[in-house]
């Protein structure tokens, strides 16, 4: 039993070390130790073990650590096995090509959303999202869709503090409730400069065979390309139509959605 407990603790420490790299930066041993709450010698030993397994690697010049090829292989398997990714990938890619805008598909894990697909269009070439990246739920259109199945009480418990990212971020739960009520009525959610200035998106939920919201699809890009502030009902209809087609591919046989009103 003591051996099992020690093994579990070692696995937990190794996982904490790996989570230090979630920001996407190469790190020194001291950086990893600080993030993981470990002594520098312990962090160094764990990194050496992870390096031998190719879960991390060192950059040739700086000798800083970064995530290694073994994790790329595991991540690729995880993504390709995900039913939403398999069903949504082609539709999202075609949509990005036809509109020239960014198209994203995301799922919720806990209090964050994680991107399964990200495709860039010619009008939005610089993407602020990457496959596997996480983002807040309350400050994105795609995240608002993922919050729709929850009650106001459940949302407050899940995300008690609504962090501000820009002056337009919704940081009050009553305001978030109102925004989600509107999204549920319309069949789509919007976000205008709530996560990053100069950018916006429109999103719609993706449903599974039982009619549960399991993911969401968004069209995103610079304000000049989307023009959400001026109203674009065709864009809302498009994102709903494609999200519905993905839902059907996942086995959903319920009624299709249609925008209840314009922006």
XYZ file of C-alpha atoms in Angstrom:
263
model
C 0.000 0.000 0.000
C 2.832 2.390 0.848
C 4.466 1.650 -2.496
C 1.204 2.349 -4.337
C 0.796 5.640 -2.496
C 4.347 6.707 -3.332
C 3.774 5.799 -6.986
C 0.554 7.820 -7.067
C 2.340 10.813 -5.560
C 5.108 10.557 -8.148
C 2.557 10.451 -10.966
C 0.769 13.488 -9.523
C 4.052 15.390 -9.273
C 4.959 14.510 -12.859
C 1.537 15.700 -14.039
C 2.000 18.959 -12.138
C 5.396 19.420 -13.786
C 3.868 18.915 -17.234
C 1.075 21.394 -16.476
C 3.722 24.081 -15.987
C 4.072 24.168 -19.779
C 0.409 24.996 -20.502
C 1.278 28.625 -21.243
C 3.318 27.463 -24.220
C 6.696 28.789 -23.052
C 9.977 26.950 -22.702
C 10.992 26.905 -19.035
C 13.985 26.684 -16.738
C 14.106 24.098 -13.973
C 13.517 26.879 -11.451
C 10.383 27.989 -13.335
C 8.978 24.469 -13.256
C 9.838 24.048 -9.587
C 8.055 27.290 -8.711
C 4.931 26.375 -10.672
C 4.761 22.849 -9.265
C 5.584 23.841 -5.698
C 8.564 21.493 -5.643
C 12.169 21.784 -4.626
C 14.523 22.482 -7.488
C 16.305 19.139 -7.103
C 12.981 17.264 -7.185
C 11.847 19.202 -10.253
C 15.167 18.528 -11.975
C 14.920 14.811 -11.255
C 11.359 14.613 -12.567
C 12.280 16.557 -15.698
C 15.177 14.194 -16.366
C 12.840 11.206 -16.105
C 10.267 12.859 -18.360
C 13.017 13.733 -20.832
C 14.142 10.106 -20.990
C 10.545 9.193 -21.891
C 10.350 12.039 -24.460
C 7.530 13.785 -22.606
C 9.774 16.858 -22.419
C 12.879 17.886 -24.314
C 15.551 20.579 -24.026
C 16.112 23.263 -26.618
C 19.621 22.851 -28.094
C 20.834 26.422 -27.581
C 19.046 27.686 -24.473
C 18.754 24.298 -22.700
C 15.247 25.329 -21.649
C 12.647 22.587 -21.338
C 9.584 22.294 -23.559
C 6.987 19.598 -24.170
C 8.319 16.617 -26.100
C 7.310 14.423 -29.042
C 5.703 11.701 -26.923
C 3.045 14.189 -25.845
C 2.462 15.231 -29.448
C 1.733 11.612 -30.303
C -0.653 11.195 -27.366
C -2.389 14.492 -28.111
C -2.854 13.522 -31.742
C -4.420 10.213 -30.763
C -6.717 11.915 -28.241
C -7.870 14.532 -30.748
C -8.434 12.065 -33.576
C -10.379 9.696 -31.320
C -12.752 12.443 -30.159
C -16.154 11.953 -31.848
C -16.854 15.693 -32.115
C -13.491 16.341 -33.774
C -14.040 13.508 -36.250
C -17.486 14.804 -37.161
C -16.742 18.539 -37.147
C -13.289 18.818 -38.685
C -14.201 18.786 -42.366
C -17.258 21.018 -41.929
C -15.233 23.573 -39.968
C -12.412 23.547 -42.506
C -14.785 24.063 -45.440
C -16.593 26.861 -43.597
C -13.341 28.713 -42.910
C -12.354 28.413 -46.558
C -15.718 29.622 -47.866
C -16.071 32.592 -45.492
C -12.417 33.526 -45.202
C -12.854 33.754 -41.419
C -11.638 31.750 -38.444
C -13.729 28.732 -37.465
C -13.370 26.959 -34.122
C -14.904 23.928 -32.426
C -14.608 23.567 -28.659
C -15.788 21.434 -25.746
C -16.065 22.190 -22.045
C -13.957 20.522 -19.387
C -14.679 21.891 -15.939
C -14.600 25.670 -15.878
C -12.720 26.083 -19.177
C -13.312 25.454 -22.855
C -10.801 23.533 -24.957
C -10.452 23.854 -28.731
C -10.687 20.688 -30.810
C -10.454 22.434 -34.195
C -9.125 25.772 -35.376
C -9.028 26.855 -39.011
C -7.932 30.241 -40.307
C -9.430 32.134 -43.239
C -7.894 34.716 -45.522
C -9.716 37.605 -43.768
C -8.595 36.464 -40.323
C -5.115 35.050 -40.951
C -3.743 35.622 -37.464
C -5.441 33.237 -35.084
C -5.615 33.862 -31.362
C -6.705 30.276 -30.723
C -4.907 26.985 -31.214
C -6.058 23.389 -31.077
C -5.824 22.208 -27.476
C -5.718 25.738 -26.077
C -8.098 26.616 -23.266
C -10.101 29.818 -22.865
C -12.651 31.196 -20.390
C -16.294 30.298 -20.829
C -17.890 33.632 -19.974
C -15.772 35.806 -22.299
C -16.281 33.914 -25.575
C -19.278 33.218 -27.779
C -18.354 29.556 -27.994
C -18.038 29.397 -24.202
C -21.455 30.968 -23.711
C -22.953 28.190 -25.829
C -21.244 25.617 -23.618
C -22.767 27.277 -20.532
C -26.331 27.077 -21.878
C -27.206 23.667 -20.330
C -26.348 24.886 -16.820
C -28.714 26.649 -14.441
C -27.746 30.082 -13.078
C -26.852 28.442 -9.758
C -24.675 25.847 -11.476
C -22.898 28.558 -13.455
C -22.138 30.527 -10.314
C -20.734 27.431 -8.656
C -18.673 26.494 -11.721
C -17.241 29.976 -12.344
C -17.777 32.061 -9.192
C -15.482 34.871 -10.327
C -15.837 36.258 -13.843
C -12.398 37.572 -14.738
C -12.145 40.760 -16.792
C -10.080 40.542 -19.999
C -11.169 43.783 -21.680
C -13.449 46.697 -20.748
C -16.286 44.824 -22.500
C -15.964 41.516 -20.627
C -19.114 40.472 -18.772
C -18.057 40.290 -15.124
C -21.494 40.233 -13.471
C -23.472 36.998 -13.213
C -26.829 38.699 -13.684
C -25.582 40.217 -16.942
C -24.227 36.825 -18.002
C -27.613 35.238 -17.239
C -29.294 37.814 -19.478
C -26.791 37.210 -22.287
C -27.339 33.451 -22.083
C -31.133 33.842 -22.021
C -30.839 35.850 -25.240
C -28.516 33.236 -26.746
C -30.945 30.431 -25.875
C -33.804 32.382 -27.488
C -31.856 33.167 -30.655
C -30.089 29.838 -31.016
C -26.665 31.481 -31.148
C -24.327 33.540 -28.957
C -22.125 36.492 -29.820
C -19.005 38.041 -28.345
C -17.642 41.436 -29.332
C -14.256 42.398 -27.861
C -14.941 40.560 -24.588
C -11.782 38.448 -24.713
C -9.524 40.460 -27.037
C -9.908 43.969 -28.402
C -10.631 44.225 -32.101
C -12.054 40.700 -32.377
C -15.502 39.145 -32.255
C -17.325 35.884 -32.894
C -20.719 34.270 -33.340
C -21.286 30.714 -32.107
C -23.907 27.967 -31.972
C -24.190 24.819 -29.839
C -23.559 21.290 -31.111
C -25.851 18.573 -29.732
C -25.395 14.836 -29.310
C -27.851 11.998 -29.880
C -29.667 12.811 -26.634
C -29.959 16.512 -27.416
C -27.286 17.529 -24.911
C -24.867 20.359 -25.680
C -21.528 18.576 -26.091
C -19.596 21.189 -28.066
C -19.967 24.472 -29.917
C -18.921 25.971 -33.243
C -17.847 29.582 -33.734
C -16.972 31.921 -36.583
C -14.422 34.488 -35.458
C -12.245 37.263 -36.771
C -11.486 40.974 -36.642
C -14.356 43.426 -36.214
C -13.785 44.749 -39.709
C -14.437 41.298 -41.175
C -17.406 40.169 -39.070
C -19.263 43.422 -38.521
C -21.396 41.984 -35.715
C -22.103 45.417 -34.316
C -23.879 46.318 -37.575
C -25.926 43.134 -37.629
C -25.280 40.106 -39.807
C -28.169 37.619 -39.632
C -26.717 35.585 -42.500
C -23.627 34.814 -40.420
C -25.811 33.637 -37.542
C -27.837 31.450 -39.905
C -24.640 29.976 -41.314
C -23.107 29.052 -37.965
C -26.396 27.505 -36.823
C -26.770 25.526 -40.048
C -23.267 24.067 -39.845
C -23.572 23.344 -36.104
C -26.869 21.560 -36.790
C -25.260 19.452 -39.517
C -22.546 18.375 -37.083
C -25.221 17.567 -34.491
C -27.016 15.348 -37.016
C -23.730 13.583 -37.698
C -23.471 12.877 -33.968
C -26.930 11.290 -34.010
C -29.162 14.218 -33.075
C -32.605 13.849 -34.680
C -34.480 16.693 -33.005
C -35.719 19.945 -34.536
C -33.300 22.167 -36.413
C -32.639 25.641 -35.090
C -33.164 28.984 -36.766
C -32.195 32.464 -35.601
C -35.136 33.938 -33.701
C -34.023 37.499 -34.338
C -31.228 39.612 -35.762
C -28.348 41.088 -33.777
